[in-house]
Coordinates of C-alpha atoms in Angstrom, one line a residue:
X22 CA -55.6 -76.1 28.0
X23 CA -52.1 -74.5 25.6
X24 CA -50.1 -72.1 27.6
X25 CA -48.5 -69.3 25.2
X26 CA -46.0 -66.7 26.5
X27 CA -46.4 -63.5 23.9
X28 CA -43.6 -61.0 23.1
X29 CA -44.7 -57.9 21.8
X30 CA -42.1 -55.2 20.3
X31 CA -42.4 -51.7 19.1
X32 CA -40.2 -49.1 18.8
X33 CA -41.8 -46.3 21.4
X34 CA -44.2 -46.9 24.1
X35 CA -46.1 -43.5 23.4
X36 CA -45.9 -41.5 20.2
X37 CA -48.3 -42.3 17.1
X38 CA -51.1 -43.8 15.8
X39 CA -48.9 -47.4 15.6
X40 CA -47.9 -47.2 19.4
X41 CA -51.6 -47.0 20.0
X42 CA -52.0 -50.2 18.1
X43 CA -48.7 -51.5 20.0
X44 CA -50.7 -50.8 23.4
X45 CA -54.0 -52.5 22.4
X46 CA -52.5 -55.3 21.3
X47 CA -50.8 -56.5 24.2
X48 CA -54.0 -55.5 26.3
X49 CA -56.0 -57.8 23.9
X50 CA -54.0 -60.5 23.9
X51 CA -53.2 -60.4 27.5
X52 CA -56.7 -60.9 28.0
X53 CA -57.2 -64.0 26.2
X54 CA -57.2 -67.2 28.2
X55 CA -54.0 -69.2 28.5
X56 CA -51.9 -66.2 27.0
X57 CA -49.3 -64.2 28.8
X58 CA -48.1 -61.1 27.6
X59 CA -45.0 -59.0 27.7
X60 CA -43.5 -55.8 25.6
X61 CA -40.2 -54.5 24.7
X62 CA -39.9 -51.0 23.4
X63 CA -37.0 -48.3 23.6
X64 CA -38.7 -46.8 27.0
X65 CA -36.4 -49.9 28.5
X66 CA -33.1 -48.7 27.0
X67 CA -31.3 -46.3 29.2
X68 CA -30.0 -42.9 27.5
X69 CA -30.9 -41.4 24.3
X70 CA -31.4 -42.0 20.9
X71 CA -28.5 -41.4 18.8
X72 CA -27.8 -41.0 14.9
X73 CA -26.0 -43.8 15.4
X74 CA -28.4 -46.3 17.8
X75 CA -31.3 -45.5 15.2
X76 CA -28.7 -46.6 12.8
X77 CA -27.5 -49.6 14.5
X78 CA -29.6 -50.0 17.8
X79 CA -26.6 -52.4 19.5
X80 CA -28.2 -51.6 22.9
X81 CA -31.6 -52.5 21.4
X82 CA -30.4 -55.8 20.1
X83 CA -28.6 -56.5 23.6
X84 CA -31.4 -56.1 25.7
X85 CA -34.0 -58.1 23.0
X86 CA -31.3 -61.1 23.4
X87 CA -31.5 -60.9 27.5
X88 CA -35.4 -60.7 27.3
X89 CA -35.6 -64.2 24.3
X90 CA -33.4 -66.2 25.7
X91 CA -34.8 -64.7 30.0
X92 CA -38.6 -64.8 28.2
X93 CA -38.9 -67.7 26.0
X94 CA -41.7 -66.4 24.4
X95 CA -44.0 -68.7 22.0
X96 CA -45.3 -66.2 20.0
X97 CA -43.4 -63.2 18.8
X98 CA -45.5 -59.8 17.6
X99 CA -43.6 -57.1 16.1
X100 CA -45.4 -53.5 15.5
X101 CA -42.7 -50.8 14.4
X102 CA -38.5 -51.8 15.1
X103 CA -37.0 -48.9 11.6
X104 CA -37.3 -46.0 14.1
X105 CA -35.9 -46.7 17.5
X106 CA -35.0 -50.4 18.1
X107 CA -33.8 -50.6 14.5
X108 CA -32.2 -53.7 12.0
X109 CA -30.5 -54.2 14.7
X110 CA -33.4 -56.3 16.3
X111 CA -34.1 -58.2 12.7
X112 CA -30.9 -60.2 13.4
X113 CA -31.9 -61.4 17.2
X114 CA -35.4 -62.6 16.3
X115 CA -34.3 -64.6 13.1
X116 CA -31.4 -66.2 15.2
X117 CA -33.6 -67.0 18.2
X118 CA -36.2 -68.1 16.3
X119 CA -34.0 -71.2 14.9
X120 CA -32.9 -71.8 18.9
X121 CA -36.1 -71.2 20.6
X122 CA -38.6 -72.4 17.7
X123 CA -40.9 -69.2 17.9
X124 CA -43.3 -67.8 15.3
X125 CA -43.4 -64.3 14.5
X126 CA -45.6 -62.2 13.2
X127 CA -45.2 -58.4 12.4
X128 CA -47.9 -55.6 12.1
X129 CA -46.5 -53.1 8.8
X130 CA -47.7 -49.9 9.4
X131 CA -45.6 -48.3 7.2
X132 CA -44.1 -48.9 3.8
X133 CA -40.7 -48.9 5.6
X134 CA -40.3 -53.1 3.7
X135 CA -40.9 -52.0 0.4
X136 CA -39.5 -48.4 0.0
X137 CA -37.2 -45.7 1.7
X138 CA -39.7 -43.0 2.6
X139 CA -42.1 -44.8 5.2
X140 CA -45.5 -43.0 3.5
X141 CA -44.9 -44.1 0.3
X142 CA -43.4 -40.2 -0.7
X143 CA -40.9 -38.9 -2.8
X144 CA -40.1 -35.1 -3.3
X145 CA -40.2 -33.0 -6.3
X146 CA -39.4 -29.2 -6.4
X147 CA -40.1 -29.0 -3.2
X148 CA -43.2 -31.0 -3.3
X149 CA -44.9 -34.2 -1.8
X150 CA -45.6 -36.0 -4.6
X151 CA -46.9 -40.2 -4.2
X152 CA -45.6 -42.9 -5.5
X153 CA -47.6 -44.8 -8.2
X154 CA -47.4 -49.2 -6.4
X155 CA -46.1 -49.8 -10.5
X156 CA -42.7 -47.6 -9.7
X157 CA -41.8 -50.0 -7.5
X158 CA -40.7 -52.5 -9.1
X159 CA -38.7 -50.3 -11.7
X160 CA -35.1 -48.7 -10.9
X161 CA -36.7 -45.3 -11.6
X162 CA -37.2 -45.2 -7.8
X163 CA -33.5 -44.4 -7.1
X164 CA -33.4 -41.2 -8.7
X165 CA -36.2 -39.9 -6.4
X166 CA -35.2 -37.7 -3.8
X167 CA -37.0 -39.4 -0.4
X168 CA -35.1 -37.1 1.6
X169 CA -35.9 -33.4 2.3
X170 CA -32.4 -33.1 4.3
X171 CA -30.3 -32.6 1.0
X172 CA -28.6 -34.8 -1.1
X173 CA -26.0 -36.7 0.7
X174 CA -28.4 -37.6 3.2
X175 CA -30.7 -38.9 0.1
X176 CA -27.8 -41.2 -0.6
X177 CA -27.3 -42.7 2.3
X178 CA -30.7 -43.6 3.6
X179 CA -30.9 -45.2 0.7
X180 CA -27.6 -47.1 0.7
X181 CA -28.8 -47.9 4.0
X182 CA -32.1 -49.5 3.6
X183 CA -30.1 -51.7 0.4
X184 CA -27.4 -52.3 2.9
X185 CA -30.3 -53.9 5.2
X186 CA -32.0 -55.5 3.2
X187 CA -29.2 -57.4 1.4
X188 CA -28.1 -58.3 5.1
X189 CA -32.1 -59.6 6.4
X190 CA -34.7 -59.7 4.4
X191 CA -37.3 -59.4 6.7
X192 CA -40.6 -61.5 5.0
X193 CA -38.6 -64.3 5.6
X194 CA -38.0 -63.6 9.6
X195 CA -41.6 -63.1 9.8
X196 CA -44.5 -66.5 9.1
X197 CA -46.1 -63.6 8.5
X198 CA -47.3 -60.1 7.8
X199 CA -50.4 -58.2 9.2
X200 CA -51.6 -55.3 7.2
X201 CA -54.0 -53.2 8.4
X202 CA -55.6 -52.6 4.6
X203 CA -56.2 -54.1 1.6
X204 CA -53.5 -51.6 0.0
X205 CA -51.1 -52.3 2.2
X206 CA -51.7 -56.1 0.9
X207 CA -51.1 -54.8 -2.7
X208 CA -47.9 -52.6 -2.3
X209 CA -46.1 -55.5 -0.4
X210 CA -47.2 -57.8 -3.4
X211 CA -45.9 -55.8 -5.7
X212 CA -42.4 -56.1 -4.4
X213 CA -42.8 -59.8 -4.0
X214 CA -44.0 -60.5 -0.5
X215 CA -47.0 -62.7 -0.3
X216 CA -46.7 -64.0 3.2
X217 CA -49.2 -61.4 4.1
X218 CA -53.2 -61.4 5.6
X219 CA -55.7 -58.4 6.3
X220 CA -56.3 -57.2 9.5
X221 CA -57.8 -53.9 10.4
X222 CA -55.8 -52.0 12.9
X223 CA -59.0 -51.3 16.0
X224 CA -60.4 -48.3 17.0
X225 CA -59.2 -46.6 19.8
X226 CA -62.8 -45.5 20.9
X227 CA -65.1 -48.8 21.8
X228 CA -68.3 -47.3 22.3
X229 CA -70.1 -46.1 18.7
X230 CA -72.4 -42.7 19.9
X231 CA -75.4 -42.1 17.3
X232 CA -74.8 -39.3 14.6
X233 CA -76.0 -36.1 15.2
X234 CA -78.6 -34.6 13.2
X235 CA -77.4 -30.6 12.1
X236 CA -80.0 -29.0 10.5
X237 CA -80.8 -25.0 9.4
X238 CA -76.5 -24.7 10.2
X239 CA -74.5 -23.0 7.1
X240 CA -71.1 -23.0 9.1
X241 CA -69.5 -26.0 10.9
X242 CA -66.4 -26.9 13.1
X243 CA -63.9 -28.8 11.9
X244 CA -61.0 -30.6 13.5
X245 CA -57.7 -31.9 13.2
X246 CA -56.2 -34.7 15.2
X247 CA -53.1 -35.6 15.2
X248 CA -49.2 -34.8 15.4
X249 CA -48.5 -31.4 13.3
X250 CA -46.2 -31.6 11.4
X251 CA -45.5 -31.1 7.5
X252 CA -46.9 -34.8 6.1
X253 CA -50.2 -34.3 7.9
X254 CA -50.8 -31.4 6.1
X255 CA -52.3 -28.5 8.4
X256 CA -51.1 -25.9 7.2
X257 CA -51.9 -26.3 3.9
X258 CA -55.3 -26.9 4.9
X259 CA -55.7 -23.5 6.5
X260 CA -54.5 -21.9 3.1
X261 CA -57.2 -23.8 1.5
X262 CA -59.4 -22.2 3.8
X263 CA -58.6 -18.9 3.7
X264 CA -58.3 -19.2 -0.2
X265 CA -62.2 -19.7 0.1
X266 CA -62.5 -16.9 3.5
X267 CA -63.6 -20.0 5.7
X268 CA -66.9 -20.3 3.9
X269 CA -68.8 -22.9 5.9
X270 CA -66.1 -23.1 8.2
X271 CA -66.7 -21.5 11.4
X272 CA -63.9 -22.4 13.2
X273 CA -61.1 -25.0 13.1
X274 CA -60.0 -27.0 16.4
X275 CA -56.2 -28.5 16.4
X276 CA -56.3 -31.3 18.5
X277 CA -52.4 -32.5 18.8
X278 CA -48.5 -30.6 18.9
X279 CA -46.0 -31.3 17.1
X280 CA -42.9 -29.6 15.6
X281 CA -44.5 -27.4 13.3
X282 CA -46.9 -25.7 15.6
X283 CA -45.1 -22.9 16.7
X284 CA -44.6 -22.3 13.0
X285 CA -48.2 -22.6 12.1
X286 CA -49.2 -20.3 16.0
X287 CA -47.0 -17.7 14.0
X288 CA -47.6 -17.6 10.8
X289 CA -51.7 -17.6 11.0
X290 CA -51.5 -15.4 14.2
X291 CA -55.0 -13.2 13.3
X292 CA -57.1 -16.4 13.1
X293 CA -55.2 -17.5 16.6
X294 CA -56.4 -13.9 18.6
X295 CA -59.8 -14.0 16.4
X296 CA -60.9 -18.0 17.4
X297 CA -61.0 -19.0 14.1
X298 CA -57.9 -21.6 15.0
X299 CA -58.2 -23.0 18.2
X300 CA -54.9 -25.4 19.5
X301 CA -56.4 -27.7 22.0
X302 CA -52.6 -29.3 22.3
X303 CA -52.2 -33.2 23.3
X304 CA -55.0 -34.4 25.5
X305 CA -55.4 -37.8 26.9
X306 CA -57.6 -40.2 25.2
X307 CA -61.0 -39.7 27.5
X308 CA -60.4 -36.1 27.0
X309 CA -60.3 -35.9 23.4
X310 CA -62.9 -37.8 22.4
X311 CA -65.6 -35.9 24.5
X312 CA -64.0 -33.0 23.6
X313 CA -64.2 -33.8 20.3
X314 CA -67.8 -34.9 21.0
X315 CA -68.4 -31.0 22.3
X316 CA -66.4 -29.1 19.6
X317 CA -66.9 -30.4 16.2
X318 CA -69.2 -30.9 13.8
X319 CA -66.6 -32.8 11.6
X320 CA -62.9 -34.3 11.4
X321 CA -60.3 -33.2 8.5
X322 CA -57.8 -35.2 7.4
X323 CA -55.8 -33.5 5.5
X324 CA -52.0 -35.6 4.9
X325 CA -49.3 -35.0 2.3
X326 CA -47.8 -38.6 3.0
X327 CA -50.0 -41.7 2.2
X328 CA -51.7 -42.9 5.1
X329 CA -51.9 -47.1 5.4
X330 CA -55.2 -47.1 7.2
X331 CA -56.0 -43.9 8.7
X332 CA -58.7 -45.3 11.7
X333 CA -59.1 -41.4 12.7
X334 CA -61.9 -41.9 9.7
X335 CA -63.1 -45.1 12.2
X336 CA -62.4 -43.0 15.4
X337 CA -64.7 -40.2 13.5
X338 CA -67.7 -42.7 12.1
X339 CA -67.6 -43.8 16.0
X340 CA -68.3 -40.2 17.5
X341 CA -70.7 -39.9 15.2
X342 CA -68.8 -37.5 13.4
X343 CA -67.7 -37.4 9.5
X344 CA -64.9 -37.0 8.0
X345 CA -63.1 -34.5 4.9
X346 CA -60.2 -36.6 3.7
X347 CA -57.6 -34.6 1.0
X348 CA -57.6 -37.1 -2.4
X349 CA -54.8 -38.9 -2.2
X350 CA -54.3 -39.6 1.6
X351 CA -55.0 -43.3 0.9
X352 CA -56.3 -45.5 -0.7
X353 CA -60.2 -44.3 -1.2
X354 CA -61.2 -48.4 -0.6
X355 CA -60.0 -48.0 3.1
X356 CA -62.9 -47.6 5.6
X357 CA -65.6 -47.4 2.6
X358 CA -68.0 -49.4 4.5
X359 CA -68.1 -46.9 7.3
X360 CA -69.8 -44.0 5.1
X361 CA -68.7 -41.3 6.6
X362 CA -66.3 -39.9 4.0
X363 CA -65.8 -37.1 1.8
X364 CA -63.2 -35.9 -0.1
X365 CA -61.7 -32.8 -1.6
X366 CA -58.9 -31.8 -3.7
X367 CA -56.5 -29.0 -3.5
X368 CA -58.5 -26.4 -5.0
X369 CA -61.5 -23.9 -3.8
X370 CA -63.9 -25.0 -5.9
X371 CA -63.2 -28.9 -4.8
X372 CA -63.1 -27.4 -1.0
X373 CA -66.3 -25.1 -1.8
X374 CA -68.1 -28.5 -3.4
X375 CA -67.3 -30.8 0.0
X376 CA -68.5 -28.4 2.2
X377 CA -71.7 -27.8 1.0
X378 CA -71.9 -31.8 0.8
X379 CA -71.1 -31.7 4.3
X380 CA -74.0 -29.8 4.8
X381 CA -76.2 -32.4 2.9
X382 CA -74.7 -35.0 5.0
X383 CA -75.3 -33.5 8.7
X384 CA -78.6 -32.8 7.8
X385 CA -79.5 -36.5 6.9
X386 CA -80.8 -37.9 10.3
X387 CA -81.1 -41.0 9.5
X388 CA -77.5 -41.2 8.8
X389 CA -75.8 -44.9 9.9
X390 CA -72.2 -45.8 10.6
X391 CA -71.1 -49.0 9.9
X392 CA -67.8 -49.8 12.2
X393 CA -67.4 -53.7 13.0
X394 CA -64.7 -54.3 10.9
X395 CA -62.7 -52.3 13.5
X396 CA -64.5 -53.2 16.9
X397 CA -62.0 -54.3 19.2
X398 CA -63.4 -57.5 19.7
X399 CA -63.1 -58.4 15.5
X400 CA -59.4 -57.5 15.8
X401 CA -58.5 -59.8 19.3
X402 CA -60.3 -62.7 17.3
X403 CA -58.0 -62.0 14.0
X404 CA -55.3 -61.8 15.7
X405 CA -55.5 -65.3 17.8
X406 CA -56.0 -66.8 14.5
X407 CA -53.0 -65.4 12.7
X408 CA -50.8 -66.0 15.8
X409 CA -52.3 -69.4 15.7
X410 CA -53.2 -68.8 19.9
X411 CA -56.4 -71.3 20.1

């Protein structure tokens, strides 16, 4: 039997959804017969990440070079690099790909390959707007503000992005780019990147729970799961709930932490004191899922930025829960077969209608959710085929 050494690369070991998939992919590859796996991420580097290091991390490039020479992989799978390892690792991957002859693959967790903002947004009059894919082919994108840190930072960010693309074209370094959604594949194609394949990220929840019927209830508990930062839209959803006097909403539970948590707790202190807004903080996965089953009737996904493949939809379904989704969070074709999505817009009439639809949905005892496309085994089989490991 052919033996394969696989190196899996990512910015961070622990942080967000991409890091979960990074660890899962390593575990699933490691479980394959004839496959040996080693991981490389910023946790293996010494010292804190300065702004300069995030732009061009020479320590990461040198460490990766040593790893490649020592480990001599047959395959490389990259998840993210631009947040910590930086584009400096691209040259190392390209050089040793020629010398060692490995095949290289990358999972596109965000839109960084094709646009300045990883969430495909721009800022107008202080508000986050989504960029239409057709605009990627025009010079108009140069005029759009993508950074909230001011015009100078915006100019330097764009200049850096173009400089990296002038030196390295990532799509040429990787044999195939793995897209977690059809929309990501479509977005890459708009930039002329066609060496792509769609493979849905695997759910962390591995056991499917039967949806529970909720009859005769007028009010429901909603759970927000994720980082408490501006682009995730929690503050906006709380404000929307207040605009309808929390009609049909018993309480909102916040499962996560982030830079905006303290400000939101201060701003909505009366809601926290009354129990309408409950902060659980970041929880280990096993406890998170059990707490969600205990607390929530539904999950809310109010993101302002564009989500590539929001697995919270799938994981909610596997817990037996529907998901309220703000329109514009992602292309609505993602997870359509699951059957647990209810959408709303940012206006009182729309959220009222969505909550009424949620009540009807929860009262349907025969409802079923289809999560087969997102099971870890399906992902592992797809990864093995794409990376030619069997």
